[in-house]
Amino acid sequence: MRTHIIEFLNKRGYRTNKKALELIDICDSWYRTEPIEGFHDRCTVNGEKYEVARTGFAKRVCEDDANLCEVVDLTIEDRASSDYINEVFARENFQKNIRRQLELIAAEGTVAAYVRVVGADVLDTQELQGGEVEIVYVPPKGIFPLNVEKGIITECAFASEDTLNGKAQTTIVLFELVNDEYRATTVVLDHNGKELVDKHIEVLLGEIKPFAVLTTAAVNNLTDMQGYGLPKLYGAISELKAVDLVFNVLFGDLDKSDKMILYNEALCKFDETGKPITPNKQHKKLFVSMGQALPEEGSLIQEINPEIRVDEITRSFELVLSLLSLKFGYGSRKYSFENGQIKTATEYIGTKQDSMQELNKQRQNLTDYIEGVIKALLWFSNAFNKTSYALDSEVTIGYDDSFIIDRQSELEAMRQDAQTFGLPKLVINYLMEKYNLSEEDATKWYNEGGAEADPIEPIGE
């Protein structure tokens, strides 16, 4: 698929960033727990091939990273707009898809989404009329920046692959600026990379950006990665290899941990070929000492119980997991063994508030991303379905803090302060946090609640 896309974009005069795509492919292999060529495939000194055991820990760290940005609710100041967006998000499986995208940005640095209209009429003026507005979620492999200004992707191509009648088919959607307005071009390529002319569509949009790009909050220090976010897994590959190597030691110890029993040949019978017949069916654990004494002189039977080096392996895990924690921006104790359990970042962050900086930066990126998708949805509905939603309404996004703090205890403390001191600001702040309200709505609730004091204006005014 990618070869056809690159050739198509090159013909249109665009340069594709092959280095970024290669890095994304490397991280994708670790995220999907695929065997890494040259690392997981090995040979013994005798030339016997074997495979290093894989833990899949790359997937685990990406899951934990996604947990820290879990969206629980979303409201928009304009009620009609809020109802419409929540309806679209429910129809488009927003929660499920955003969760998947959060894991992917931790792994590969960049995801995107764009808005399209399905079932609309295309007029002679290259404009759309009617149809249903949809969201298309784009994984890292399908993102091809066309123009990047000050680190922000302003024009982009998005690609996906489908199968029709058993053959691959690639769809490319380009969003290009023409006279400061976006034009959407949809192109379909067959399995040979030839364009299906009858499926070519060009539509004129407007000034509102019809797509949004989400990247990791960390500054991308890799060269030639314009527009792409920093793939966290790429910087942690050495540590991920170390995790698999330590696990492989444990796996090897366990694999060889079966008891071995050495028998003197005097206790065995022999078949017609001279092969010893062991006394019972546990032949895998029985080894016959032929023509010589056992290691312990004079004994007829001896047991050997291979050692499992639990303490040494545990200390090794502690070290490599601490190094992995540092690479993911949460200090040296993102993962640690305590009382036989792995203590994760979601438990540890709550006691180390300085680590919240990484979380807050990522949440801000996610907030901007969701607001960009919302604005595009509202604009598309107004433009093609003749609605009149407010594009600049305030958006409030609630995140799940249960992974890092005791949310109920925090709210209870705020409620007690509000009751004890009776200050309007404390009451309004409590209402905002408890019910995820805007400051204006919380102030309205306070004023309508029968407070003895004179009605107050929002705190920010």
CSV table of N, CA and C in Angstrom, one decimal, residues 342-432:
chain,number,residue,atom,x,y,z
A,342,ILE,N,3.7,-5.6,40.8
A,342,ILE,CA,4.2,-4.5,40.1
A,342,ILE,C,3.4,-3.2,40.4
A,343,LYS,N,4.1,-2.2,40.9
A,343,LYS,CA,3.4,-0.9,41.2
A,343,LYS,C,3.5,-0.1,40.0
A,344,THR,N,2.4,0.4,39.4
A,344,THR,CA,2.4,1.1,38.2
A,344,THR,C,2.4,2.6,38.4
A,345,ALA,N,2.6,3.3,37.2
A,345,ALA,CA,2.7,4.8,37.3
A,345,ALA,C,1.4,5.4,37.8
A,346,THR,N,0.3,4.8,37.5
A,346,THR,CA,-1.0,5.3,37.9
A,346,THR,C,-1.1,5.4,39.4
A,347,GLU,N,-0.5,4.4,40.1
A,347,GLU,CA,-0.5,4.4,41.5
A,347,GLU,C,0.6,5.4,42.1
A,348,TYR,N,1.7,5.5,41.4
A,348,TYR,CA,2.8,6.3,41.8
A,348,TYR,C,2.7,7.8,41.6
A,349,ILE,N,2.1,8.2,40.6
A,349,ILE,CA,2.0,9.6,40.2
A,349,ILE,C,1.3,10.4,41.3
A,350,GLY,N,0.3,9.8,42.0
A,350,GLY,CA,-0.4,10.6,43.0
A,350,GLY,C,0.5,11.0,44.1
A,351,THR,N,1.6,10.3,44.4
A,351,THR,CA,2.5,10.7,45.5
A,351,THR,C,3.7,11.5,45.0
A,352,LYS,N,3.7,11.8,43.7
A,352,LYS,CA,4.8,12.6,43.1
A,352,LYS,C,4.2,13.6,42.2
A,353,GLN,N,3.8,14.7,42.7
A,353,GLN,CA,3.0,15.7,41.9
A,353,GLN,C,3.8,16.3,40.8
A,354,ASP,N,5.2,16.3,41.0
A,354,ASP,CA,6.0,16.8,39.9
A,354,ASP,C,5.9,16.0,38.6
A,355,SER,N,5.5,14.7,38.8
A,355,SER,CA,5.3,13.9,37.6
A,355,SER,C,4.0,14.2,36.9
A,356,MET,N,3.2,15.0,37.5
A,356,MET,CA,1.9,15.4,36.9
A,356,MET,C,2.2,16.4,35.7
A,357,GLN,N,3.3,17.0,35.6
A,357,GLN,CA,3.6,17.9,34.5
A,357,GLN,C,3.5,17.2,33.2
A,358,GLU,N,4.0,16.0,33.1
A,358,GLU,CA,3.9,15.3,31.8
A,358,GLU,C,2.5,15.0,31.5
A,359,LEU,N,1.7,14.6,32.5
A,359,LEU,CA,0.3,14.3,32.3
A,359,LEU,C,-0.5,15.5,31.8
A,360,ASN,N,-0.2,16.7,32.5
A,360,ASN,CA,-1.0,17.9,32.1
A,360,ASN,C,-0.7,18.4,30.7
A,361,LYS,N,0.6,18.2,30.3
A,361,LYS,CA,0.9,18.6,28.9
A,361,LYS,C,0.2,17.7,27.9
A,362,GLN,N,0.2,16.4,28.2
A,362,GLN,CA,-0.5,15.5,27.2
A,362,GLN,C,-2.0,15.8,27.2
A,363,ARG,N,-2.6,16.1,28.3
A,363,ARG,CA,-4.0,16.4,28.4
A,363,ARG,C,-4.3,17.7,27.6
A,364,GLN,N,-3.4,18.6,27.7
A,364,GLN,CA,-3.6,19.9,26.9
A,364,GLN,C,-3.6,19.6,25.4
A,365,ASN,N,-2.7,18.7,25.0
A,365,ASN,CA,-2.6,18.3,23.6
A,365,ASN,C,-3.9,17.6,23.2
A,366,LEU,N,-4.4,16.8,24.0
A,366,LEU,CA,-5.6,16.0,23.7
A,366,LEU,C,-6.8,17.0,23.7
A,367,THR,N,-6.9,17.9,24.6
A,367,THR,CA,-8.0,18.9,24.6
A,367,THR,C,-8.0,19.7,23.3
A,368,ASP,N,-6.8,20.2,22.9
A,368,ASP,CA,-6.8,20.9,21.6
A,368,ASP,C,-7.2,20.0,20.4
A,369,TYR,N,-6.9,18.8,20.5
A,369,TYR,CA,-7.2,17.8,19.4
A,369,TYR,C,-8.7,17.6,19.3
A,370,ILE,N,-9.4,17.4,20.5
A,370,ILE,CA,-10.8,17.2,20.5
A,370,ILE,C,-11.6,18.4,20.1
A,371,GLU,N,-11.1,19.6,20.6
A,371,GLU,CA,-11.7,20.8,20.2
A,371,GLU,C,-11.6,21.0,18.7
A,372,GLY,N,-10.5,20.6,18.1
A,372,GLY,CA,-10.4,20.8,16.6
A,372,GLY,C,-11.4,19.9,15.9
A,373,VAL,N,-11.6,18.6,16.4
A,373,VAL,CA,-12.5,17.7,15.8
A,373,VAL,C,-13.9,18.3,15.9
A,374,ILE,N,-14.3,18.8,17.1
A,374,ILE,CA,-15.6,19.4,17.4
A,374,ILE,C,-15.9,20.6,16.5
A,375,LYS,N,-14.9,21.4,16.3
A,375,LYS,CA,-15.1,22.6,15.5
A,375,LYS,C,-15.4,22.2,14.0
A,376,ALA,N,-14.6,21.2,13.6
A,376,ALA,CA,-14.8,20.7,12.2
A,376,ALA,C,-16.2,20.1,12.0
A,377,LEU,N,-16.7,19.3,13.0
A,377,LEU,CA,-18.0,18.7,13.0
A,377,LEU,C,-19.1,19.7,12.9
A,378,LEU,N,-19.0,20.8,13.7
A,378,LEU,CA,-20.0,21.8,13.8
A,378,LEU,C,-20.0,22.6,12.4
A,379,TRP,N,-18.8,22.8,11.9
A,379,TRP,CA,-18.8,23.6,10.6
A,379,TRP,C,-19.4,22.8,9.5
A,380,PHE,N,-19.0,21.5,9.4
A,380,PHE,CA,-19.6,20.6,8.4
A,380,PHE,C,-21.1,20.6,8.5
A,381,SER,N,-21.6,20.4,9.7
A,381,SER,CA,-23.1,20.4,9.8
A,381,SER,C,-23.7,21.7,9.4
A,382,ASN,N,-23.1,22.8,9.8
A,382,ASN,CA,-23.7,24.1,9.3
A,382,ASN,C,-23.6,24.3,7.8
A,383,ALA,N,-22.5,23.9,7.2
A,383,ALA,CA,-22.3,24.1,5.8
A,383,ALA,C,-23.1,23.2,4.9
A,384,PHE,N,-23.3,21.9,5.3
A,384,PHE,CA,-24.0,21.0,4.4
A,384,PHE,C,-25.3,20.5,4.9
A,385,ASN,N,-25.6,20.7,6.2
A,385,ASN,CA,-26.9,20.3,6.7
A,385,ASN,C,-27.8,21.5,7.1
A,386,LYS,N,-27.3,22.7,6.9
A,386,LYS,CA,-28.0,24.0,7.1
A,386,LYS,C,-28.4,24.2,8.6
A,387,THR,N,-27.5,23.7,9.5
A,387,THR,CA,-27.7,24.0,10.9
A,387,THR,C,-27.0,25.3,11.3
A,388,SER,N,-27.2,25.7,12.5
A,388,SER,CA,-26.6,27.0,12.9
A,388,SER,C,-25.9,26.9,14.3
A,389,TYR,N,-25.1,25.9,14.4
A,389,TYR,CA,-24.4,25.7,15.7
A,389,TYR,C,-23.3,26.7,15.9
A,390,ALA,N,-23.1,27.1,17.1
A,390,ALA,CA,-22.1,28.1,17.5
A,390,ALA,C,-20.7,27.4,17.4
A,391,LEU,N,-19.8,27.9,16.6
A,391,LEU,CA,-18.5,27.3,16.4
A,391,LEU,C,-17.5,27.7,17.5
A,392,ASP,N,-17.7,28.8,18.2
A,392,ASP,CA,-16.8,29.2,19.2
A,392,ASP,C,-17.3,29.0,20.6
A,393,SER,N,-18.2,28.1,20.8
A,393,SER,CA,-18.7,27.8,22.2
A,393,SER,C,-17.6,27.2,23.0
A,394,GLU,N,-17.6,27.5,24.3
A,394,GLU,CA,-16.6,26.9,25.2
A,394,GLU,C,-16.8,25.4,25.4
A,395,VAL,N,-15.7,24.7,25.3
A,395,VAL,CA,-15.8,23.2,25.4
A,395,VAL,C,-15.1,22.9,26.8
A,396,THR,N,-15.8,22.1,27.6
A,396,THR,CA,-15.3,21.6,28.8
A,396,THR,C,-15.1,20.1,28.8
A,397,ILE,N,-13.9,19.6,29.0
A,397,ILE,CA,-13.6,18.2,29.0
A,397,ILE,C,-13.2,17.7,30.3
A,398,GLY,N,-13.9,16.6,30.8
A,398,GLY,CA,-13.6,16.0,32.1
A,398,GLY,C,-12.7,14.8,31.9
A,399,TYR,N,-11.6,14.7,32.7
A,399,TYR,CA,-10.7,13.5,32.6
A,399,TYR,C,-10.8,12.7,33.8
A,400,ASP,N,-10.6,11.4,33.7
A,400,ASP,CA,-10.7,10.5,34.8
A,400,ASP,C,-9.4,10.6,35.6
A,401,ASP,N,-9.5,11.1,36.8
A,401,ASP,CA,-8.3,11.2,37.7
A,401,ASP,C,-8.2,10.1,38.7
A,402,SER,N,-9.1,9.1,38.6
A,402,SER,CA,-9.1,8.0,39.6
A,402,SER,C,-7.8,7.2,39.5
A,403,PHE,N,-7.0,7.3,38.4
A,403,PHE,CA,-5.8,6.5,38.3
A,403,PHE,C,-4.7,7.2,39.1
A,404,ILE,N,-4.8,8.4,39.4
A,404,ILE,CA,-3.7,9.2,40.1
A,404,ILE,C,-4.1,9.8,41.4
A,405,ILE,N,-5.4,10.0,41.6
A,405,ILE,CA,-5.9,10.6,42.9
A,405,ILE,C,-7.2,9.9,43.3
A,406,ASP,N,-7.5,10.0,44.6
A,406,ASP,CA,-8.8,9.6,45.1
A,406,ASP,C,-9.8,10.7,44.8
A,407,ARG,N,-10.5,10.6,43.7
A,407,ARG,CA,-11.4,11.7,43.3
A,407,ARG,C,-12.5,12.0,44.3
A,408,GLN,N,-13.1,11.0,44.9
A,408,GLN,CA,-14.1,11.2,45.9
A,408,GLN,C,-13.6,11.9,47.1
A,409,SER,N,-12.5,11.5,47.6
A,409,SER,CA,-11.9,12.2,48.8
A,409,SER,C,-11.6,13.7,48.5
A,410,GLU,N,-11.1,13.9,47.3
A,410,GLU,CA,-10.8,15.3,46.9
A,410,GLU,C,-12.1,16.2,46.9
A,411,LEU,N,-13.1,15.6,46.2
A,411,LEU,CA,-14.4,16.4,46.2
A,411,LEU,C,-15.0,16.6,47.5
A,412,GLU,N,-14.9,15.5,48.4
A,412,GLU,CA,-15.4,15.7,49.7
A,412,GLU,C,-14.7,16.8,50.5
A,413,ALA,N,-13.4,16.8,50.4
A,413,ALA,CA,-12.7,17.9,51.1
A,413,ALA,C,-13.1,19.3,50.5
A,414,MET,N,-13.3,19.4,49.2
A,414,MET,CA,-13.8,20.7,48.7
A,414,MET,C,-15.2,21.0,49.2
A,415,ARG,N,-16.0,20.0,49.3
A,415,ARG,CA,-17.4,20.3,49.8
A,415,ARG,C,-17.4,20.8,51.3
A,416,GLN,N,-16.5,20.1,52.1
A,416,GLN,CA,-16.4,20.5,53.5
A,416,GLN,C,-15.9,21.9,53.6
A,417,ASP,N,-14.9,22.3,52.8
A,417,ASP,CA,-14.4,23.7,52.8
A,417,ASP,C,-15.5,24.7,52.4
A,418,ALA,N,-16.2,24.3,51.4
A,418,ALA,CA,-17.3,25.2,50.9
A,418,ALA,C,-18.3,25.4,52.0
A,419,GLN,N,-18.7,24.3,52.8
A,419,GLN,CA,-19.7,24.4,53.8
A,419,GLN,C,-19.1,25.2,55.0
A,420,THR,N,-17.9,24.9,55.3
A,420,THR,CA,-17.3,25.5,56.5
A,420,THR,C,-17.1,27.0,56.4
A,421,PHE,N,-16.5,27.5,55.3
A,421,PHE,CA,-16.2,28.9,55.1
A,421,PHE,C,-17.3,29.7,54.4
A,422,GLY,N,-18.1,29.0,53.7
A,422,GLY,CA,-19.3,29.7,53.0
A,422,GLY,C,-18.9,30.7,52.0
A,423,LEU,N,-17.7,30.6,51.5
A,423,LEU,CA,-17.2,31.6,50.5
A,423,LEU,C,-17.8,31.2,49.1
A,424,PRO,N,-18.4,32.2,48.4
A,424,PRO,CA,-18.9,31.9,47.0
A,424,PRO,C,-17.9,31.2,46.1
A,425,LYS,N,-16.7,31.7,46.1
A,425,LYS,CA,-15.7,31.1,45.2
A,425,LYS,C,-15.5,29.7,45.5
A,426,LEU,N,-15.4,29.3,46.8
A,426,LEU,CA,-15.2,27.9,47.1
A,426,LEU,C,-16.4,27.0,46.6
A,427,VAL,N,-17.6,27.6,46.8
A,427,VAL,CA,-18.9,26.8,46.4
A,427,VAL,C,-18.9,26.7,44.9
A,428,ILE,N,-18.6,27.7,44.2
A,428,ILE,CA,-18.6,27.7,42.7
A,428,ILE,C,-17.5,26.7,42.2
A,429,ASN,N,-16.3,26.8,42.8
A,429,ASN,CA,-15.3,25.8,42.4
A,429,ASN,C,-15.7,24.4,42.6
A,430,TYR,N,-16.4,24.2,43.7
A,430,TYR,CA,-16.8,22.8,44.0
A,430,TYR,C,-17.9,22.3,43.0
A,431,LEU,N,-18.8,23.2,42.6
A,431,LEU,CA,-19.8,22.9,41.6
A,431,LEU,C,-19.2,22.6,40.3
A,432,MET,N,-18.2,23.4,39.9
A,432,MET,CA,-17.5,23.2,38.6
A,432,MET,C,-16.8,21.8,38.6
